[in-house]
Coordinates of C-alpha atoms in Angstrom, one line a residue:
M31 CA 6.7 -22.7 -3.4
P32 CA 3.4 -22.4 -4.3
R33 CA 2.6 -22.0 -8.0
P34 CA 1.1 -18.1 -7.7
A35 CA 4.3 -17.3 -6.1
V36 CA 6.6 -18.5 -8.8
V37 CA 4.2 -16.9 -11.5
L38 CA 4.6 -13.5 -9.7
L39 CA 7.9 -13.4 -9.1
A40 CA 8.4 -14.4 -12.7
L41 CA 6.4 -11.4 -14.2
L42 CA 7.5 -9.0 -11.8
L43 CA 11.3 -9.6 -12.1
V44 CA 11.5 -11.3 -15.8
V45 CA 8.6 -10.4 -18.0
V46 CA 8.0 -6.9 -16.9
P47 CA 11.8 -5.8 -17.0
A48 CA 12.1 -7.2 -20.5
L49 CA 9.2 -5.5 -21.8
L50 CA 10.1 -2.3 -20.5
W51 CA 13.7 -2.8 -22.1
L52 CA 12.2 -3.6 -25.3
A53 CA 9.9 -0.7 -25.2
G54 CA 13.1 1.7 -24.2
N55 CA 10.4 4.4 -23.1
P56 CA 11.4 5.8 -19.3
Y57 CA 7.8 7.1 -19.2
A58 CA 7.0 3.2 -19.0
A59 CA 9.1 2.3 -16.5
R60 CA 8.2 5.2 -14.3
L61 CA 4.6 4.1 -15.0
A62 CA 5.3 0.5 -13.7
Q63 CA 7.3 2.0 -10.9
L64 CA 4.0 3.7 -10.0
V65 CA 1.7 0.7 -10.2
L66 CA 4.3 -1.1 -7.8
L67 CA 3.9 1.8 -5.0
T68 CA 0.2 2.0 -5.5
V69 CA -0.3 -1.8 -4.8
I70 CA 2.1 -1.3 -1.6
L71 CA -0.7 1.5 -0.6
A72 CA -3.6 -0.9 -1.7
V73 CA -2.6 -4.2 0.2
A74 CA -1.7 -2.0 3.7
L75 CA -5.2 -0.3 3.1
N76 CA -6.8 -3.9 2.5
L77 CA -5.3 -5.0 5.6
L78 CA -7.1 -2.6 7.5
T79 CA -10.3 -2.0 5.6
G80 CA -10.6 -5.1 4.2
T81 CA -9.6 -7.7 6.8
A82 CA -9.8 -5.6 9.8
G83 CA -13.3 -3.7 8.8
M84 CA -12.2 -0.5 9.6
L85 CA -13.0 2.5 6.9
A86 CA -9.9 4.3 6.9
L87 CA -9.3 7.9 4.6
D88 CA -5.3 8.2 6.2
T89 CA -3.4 6.8 3.4
V90 CA -1.8 10.0 3.0
V91 CA -0.7 10.4 6.5
Y92 CA 1.6 7.6 6.7
F93 CA 2.6 7.6 3.2
G94 CA 3.7 11.2 3.4
F95 CA 5.3 10.8 6.5
G96 CA 7.6 8.4 4.9
A97 CA 8.2 10.5 2.0
Y98 CA 9.3 13.4 3.8
A99 CA 11.1 11.2 6.7
A100 CA 13.2 10.3 3.6
A101 CA 13.9 13.3 2.4
L102 CA 15.1 15.2 4.8
L103 CA 17.0 12.3 6.3
S104 CA 18.9 11.7 3.0
L105 CA 19.3 15.5 2.4
N106 CA 20.4 16.8 5.9
Y107 CA 22.2 13.5 7.3
G108 CA 23.2 11.3 3.9
T109 CA 21.4 8.3 5.3
S110 CA 21.2 5.2 3.1
F111 CA 17.9 4.0 1.3
L112 CA 17.8 0.7 4.0
V113 CA 18.5 2.7 7.3
E114 CA 15.6 5.2 5.9
L115 CA 13.4 2.2 5.2
V116 CA 13.7 0.7 8.8
L117 CA 13.3 4.4 10.4
A118 CA 10.6 5.4 8.5
G119 CA 8.8 2.1 8.9
A120 CA 9.4 1.8 13.0
A121 CA 8.5 5.0 13.2
A122 CA 5.0 5.0 11.6
A123 CA 4.6 1.6 13.3
L124 CA 4.9 3.0 16.3
A125 CA 2.9 6.1 15.8
G126 CA 0.0 4.0 14.4
W127 CA -0.1 1.8 17.6
C128 CA -0.4 4.7 19.2
V129 CA -3.0 6.3 17.0
G130 CA -4.5 3.0 16.6
V131 CA -5.0 2.5 20.6
A132 CA -7.3 5.5 20.2
L133 CA -9.0 5.3 17.1
V134 CA -10.1 1.3 17.3
R135 CA -12.5 2.5 20.0
L136 CA -14.7 4.3 17.6
A137 CA -16.9 2.2 15.5
S138 CA -18.2 2.7 11.7
I139 CA -18.4 6.2 10.1
F140 CA -16.8 7.7 13.2
F141 CA -13.7 5.7 12.7
A142 CA -13.4 6.9 9.0
V143 CA -14.3 10.7 10.2
A144 CA -11.2 10.6 12.4
T145 CA -8.7 9.4 9.8
M146 CA -10.1 11.7 7.3
G147 CA -9.3 14.6 10.0
L148 CA -5.9 13.0 10.6
A149 CA -5.7 13.3 6.6
I150 CA -6.5 17.0 6.3
S151 CA -4.2 17.7 9.4
F152 CA -1.1 16.4 8.0
H153 CA -1.5 18.4 4.7
A154 CA -2.0 21.7 6.8
T155 CA 1.1 20.8 8.4
V156 CA 3.1 20.0 5.9
L157 CA 1.9 23.0 4.0
N158 CA 2.3 25.2 6.5
W159 CA 5.5 24.0 8.7
G160 CA 7.9 26.2 6.2
E161 CA 10.9 26.0 8.5
L162 CA 10.8 21.7 8.3
T163 CA 8.9 20.9 5.0
R164 CA 9.4 23.9 3.0
G165 CA 6.1 24.6 2.7
P166 CA 4.3 24.8 -0.5
M167 CA 7.4 25.0 -2.4
G168 CA 8.1 21.1 -1.3
V169 CA 11.4 19.4 -1.0
R170 CA 13.7 19.5 -3.9
G171 CA 17.0 17.3 -5.0
I172 CA 15.8 14.1 -3.1
P173 CA 19.2 11.6 -4.3
G174 CA 18.0 8.5 -5.7
F175 CA 18.6 5.3 -4.3
R176 CA 21.9 4.5 -2.3
I177 CA 22.6 1.2 -0.7
G178 CA 25.9 1.6 1.2
E179 CA 28.5 2.5 -1.4
W180 CA 26.1 1.6 -4.5
N181 CA 24.1 4.5 -6.2
L182 CA 21.1 2.8 -8.2
E183 CA 20.7 4.9 -11.1
G184 CA 18.4 4.4 -14.0
W185 CA 15.1 2.8 -14.5
A186 CA 16.3 -0.7 -13.8
G187 CA 17.8 -0.2 -10.1
T188 CA 14.9 1.9 -9.7
Y189 CA 12.4 -0.7 -10.9
Y190 CA 14.0 -3.6 -9.1
V191 CA 14.4 -2.1 -5.5
T192 CA 10.6 -0.9 -5.5
A193 CA 9.9 -4.2 -7.2
L194 CA 11.7 -6.5 -4.3
V195 CA 10.2 -4.1 -1.5
C196 CA 7.0 -4.5 -3.3
L197 CA 6.9 -8.1 -3.1
A198 CA 8.1 -8.0 0.4
C199 CA 5.0 -6.2 1.6
V200 CA 2.8 -8.5 -0.6
W201 CA 4.2 -11.5 1.2
V202 CA 3.6 -10.0 4.5
A203 CA 0.0 -8.8 3.9
H204 CA -0.6 -12.3 2.2
R205 CA 0.8 -13.8 5.5
L206 CA -1.3 -12.0 7.8
T207 CA -4.5 -12.7 5.6
H208 CA -4.0 -16.1 5.1
S209 CA -3.2 -17.7 8.7
F210 CA -4.4 -18.2 11.9
Y211 CA -3.9 -14.6 12.8
G212 CA -6.0 -13.5 10.0
N213 CA -8.6 -15.3 10.9
A214 CA -8.8 -13.8 14.7
V215 CA -9.0 -10.7 12.8
R216 CA -11.8 -11.8 10.7
A217 CA -13.7 -12.6 13.6
A218 CA -12.9 -9.6 15.2
R219 CA -14.4 -8.0 12.4
E220 CA -17.6 -10.0 12.4
D221 CA -18.4 -9.6 15.9
E222 CA -16.4 -8.3 18.4
E223 CA -18.5 -10.0 21.6
V224 CA -18.2 -13.6 19.9
A225 CA -14.5 -13.0 19.7
R226 CA -14.2 -12.1 23.1
A227 CA -15.8 -15.0 24.1
L228 CA -13.2 -17.3 21.8
G229 CA -10.6 -15.7 24.0
L230 CA -9.4 -12.8 21.4
A231 CA -8.7 -9.1 21.8
P232 CA -10.7 -7.5 19.5
R233 CA -9.2 -4.0 20.2
R234 CA -5.8 -5.0 20.4
L235 CA -5.7 -6.9 17.3
K236 CA -7.2 -3.9 15.7
A237 CA -4.4 -1.6 16.8
Q238 CA -1.8 -4.2 15.5
V239 CA -3.0 -4.1 12.2
Y240 CA -3.6 -0.4 12.0
A241 CA 0.4 -0.3 13.0
V242 CA 1.2 -3.0 10.3
H243 CA -0.7 -0.6 7.8
A244 CA 0.8 2.4 9.0
A245 CA 4.4 0.6 8.7
M246 CA 3.8 -0.4 5.1
M247 CA 2.6 3.0 4.1
A248 CA 5.4 4.6 5.4
V249 CA 7.5 2.1 3.3
A250 CA 5.8 2.8 0.4
G251 CA 6.4 7.0 1.4
V252 CA 10.5 6.6 1.1
L253 CA 10.0 4.6 -2.2
Y254 CA 8.2 7.4 -3.8
A255 CA 10.7 10.1 -2.4
H256 CA 13.4 8.7 -3.7
S257 CA 12.0 7.4 -7.1
N258 CA 10.0 11.0 -7.6
R259 CA 13.1 13.2 -6.1
F260 CA 10.7 15.7 -5.3
I261 CA 7.8 15.8 -3.0
G262 CA 5.4 18.7 -2.0
P263 CA 2.0 19.0 -0.2
D264 CA 0.0 18.6 -2.9
N265 CA 1.1 15.0 -3.6
F266 CA -0.9 14.1 -0.2
V267 CA -4.2 15.7 -0.4
L268 CA -7.2 13.8 1.1
L269 CA -8.2 12.7 -2.6
E270 CA -5.4 10.5 -3.2
S271 CA -6.6 8.7 0.4
A272 CA -9.9 8.1 -1.6
L273 CA -8.3 6.8 -4.9
V274 CA -6.4 4.3 -2.8
L275 CA -9.8 3.4 -0.9
T276 CA -11.6 3.0 -4.5
A277 CA -8.9 0.5 -6.0
V278 CA -9.2 -1.8 -2.9
V279 CA -12.9 -1.8 -3.0
V280 CA -13.1 -2.5 -7.0
G281 CA -10.7 -4.9 -6.0
G282 CA -12.2 -6.7 -4.1
L283 CA -12.3 -6.0 0.1
G284 CA -10.3 -8.4 2.0
S285 CA -8.4 -9.6 -1.0
V286 CA -4.6 -9.2 -1.2
A287 CA -4.7 -10.3 -4.9
G288 CA -8.0 -8.1 -5.4
A289 CA -6.3 -4.9 -3.8
A290 CA -2.9 -5.4 -6.4
L291 CA -5.7 -5.8 -9.3
G292 CA -7.3 -2.6 -8.2
A293 CA -4.2 -0.6 -7.7
A294 CA -3.0 -1.5 -11.3
I295 CA -6.6 -1.0 -12.4
L296 CA -6.5 2.6 -10.9
V297 CA -3.0 3.8 -12.7
L298 CA -3.2 2.2 -16.0
V299 CA -6.8 2.6 -16.9
P300 CA -6.3 6.6 -16.6
E301 CA -3.4 6.1 -19.0
A302 CA -5.6 4.3 -21.2
L303 CA -7.8 7.0 -21.7
R304 CA -5.7 9.8 -22.4
G305 CA -7.0 9.7 -25.8
V306 CA -10.4 10.9 -24.8
G307 CA -8.8 14.2 -23.6
H308 CA -10.6 16.6 -20.8
L309 CA -13.3 13.5 -20.8
R310 CA -10.7 10.8 -19.5
G311 CA -12.0 11.7 -15.7
L312 CA -15.5 11.4 -16.8
A313 CA -14.8 8.0 -18.7
F314 CA -12.8 6.8 -15.7
G315 CA -15.2 7.5 -13.1
A316 CA -17.9 5.8 -15.6
I317 CA -15.9 2.5 -15.3
L318 CA -15.2 2.8 -11.7
F319 CA -19.6 3.1 -10.9
A320 CA -20.1 0.5 -13.3
S321 CA -17.6 -2.0 -11.6
I322 CA -19.3 -1.4 -8.3
L323 CA -22.4 -1.4 -9.4
L324 CA -22.0 -4.5 -11.1
L325 CA -19.2 -6.1 -8.9
P326 CA -20.0 -4.9 -5.5
R327 CA -18.2 -7.4 -3.8
G328 CA -15.2 -6.2 -6.3
L329 CA -13.4 -8.1 -8.9
L330 CA -12.1 -10.4 -6.7
S331 CA -14.1 -11.1 -3.4
E332 CA -12.5 -12.3 0.2
V333 CA -14.3 -15.5 -0.1
R334 CA -13.6 -16.3 -3.5
T335 CA -9.7 -15.2 -3.1
L336 CA -9.6 -17.3 0.2
A337 CA -10.9 -20.4 -1.6
W338 CA -8.9 -20.0 -4.3
M339 CA -5.7 -20.0 -2.5
R340 CA -6.5 -23.0 -0.3
R341 CA -7.0 -24.8 -3.3
A342 CA -3.3 -23.3 -4.7
L343 CA -1.7 -24.1 -1.4
A344 CA -3.3 -28.1 -1.3
A345 CA -2.3 -28.9 -4.4
G346 CA 1.1 -27.4 -3.8
G347 CA 1.4 -29.7 -0.9
W348 CA 1.2 -26.9 1.3
G349 CA -0.7 -27.7 4.8
R350 CA -2.9 -25.1 6.3
A351 CA -0.8 -23.0 8.3
G352 CA 1.1 -22.5 5.0
R353 CA 4.4 -25.2 5.9
R354 CA 5.4 -28.0 3.0
R355 CA 3.9 -31.3 3.8

């Protein structure tokens, strides 16, 4: 196993839980779970916006779909968490493929405007479809994580479930990005005509990436519904999509590690700025503005991250295709 993977596993599964146990603060545990959820959203959006080059603002569509699907299935049919994870992810992937096939024909800002329209339409739907979503009152009383006969209560069970799913999503994003498939998607991003000359199908590749990103965001929505125990239309407004996009840009477009770092910054920096009171929003905005101005390619740019990962894999005796030599 490459050294970065070992470090990540030890950090999320040993170090962070130990620190949370020593702190004994439920709020800190909830904050850690929120970081992990945002990491899933950021790495999913990074696949679409960073690797495939399609600027999207529809995060709340599939995130909210997964959350409402999990809430309604668990309350009405008593389904387990794993069943909801599979059903919501598969349904979002299918919907994402259908939407992606239509939207990838649009270029640049037109794609972004179309996805923004999807986000606005989704919020209006969950706000006004009271018979299904309970409208502005939201869905309350969502049960916690249940796997078979096991009910995972308390911060430890919730954290470990969220961490394991987050690690799985990061692994999928990493394998897609650092592979021949990822190279093909980047080729389609840079020049579709050259990609076609190489025998690639740029639109099909982008539609596939769109479907994968939708499935990962729906998975994050399932986790959010069961960990928060309440969801409502105000949780899925367009601003949330913009914030996740900000995390990807600050971390570094095209970089999985950068997206994860940007997500952590997006959640933790506002909490660190609580001491400045009502100026917290202004201070956070100034920090984001300065980071984009001084580091336009993000904290961890795509080129830098690709070179670092290849050196790390080579040092660990792993080949270019990710197999042990």
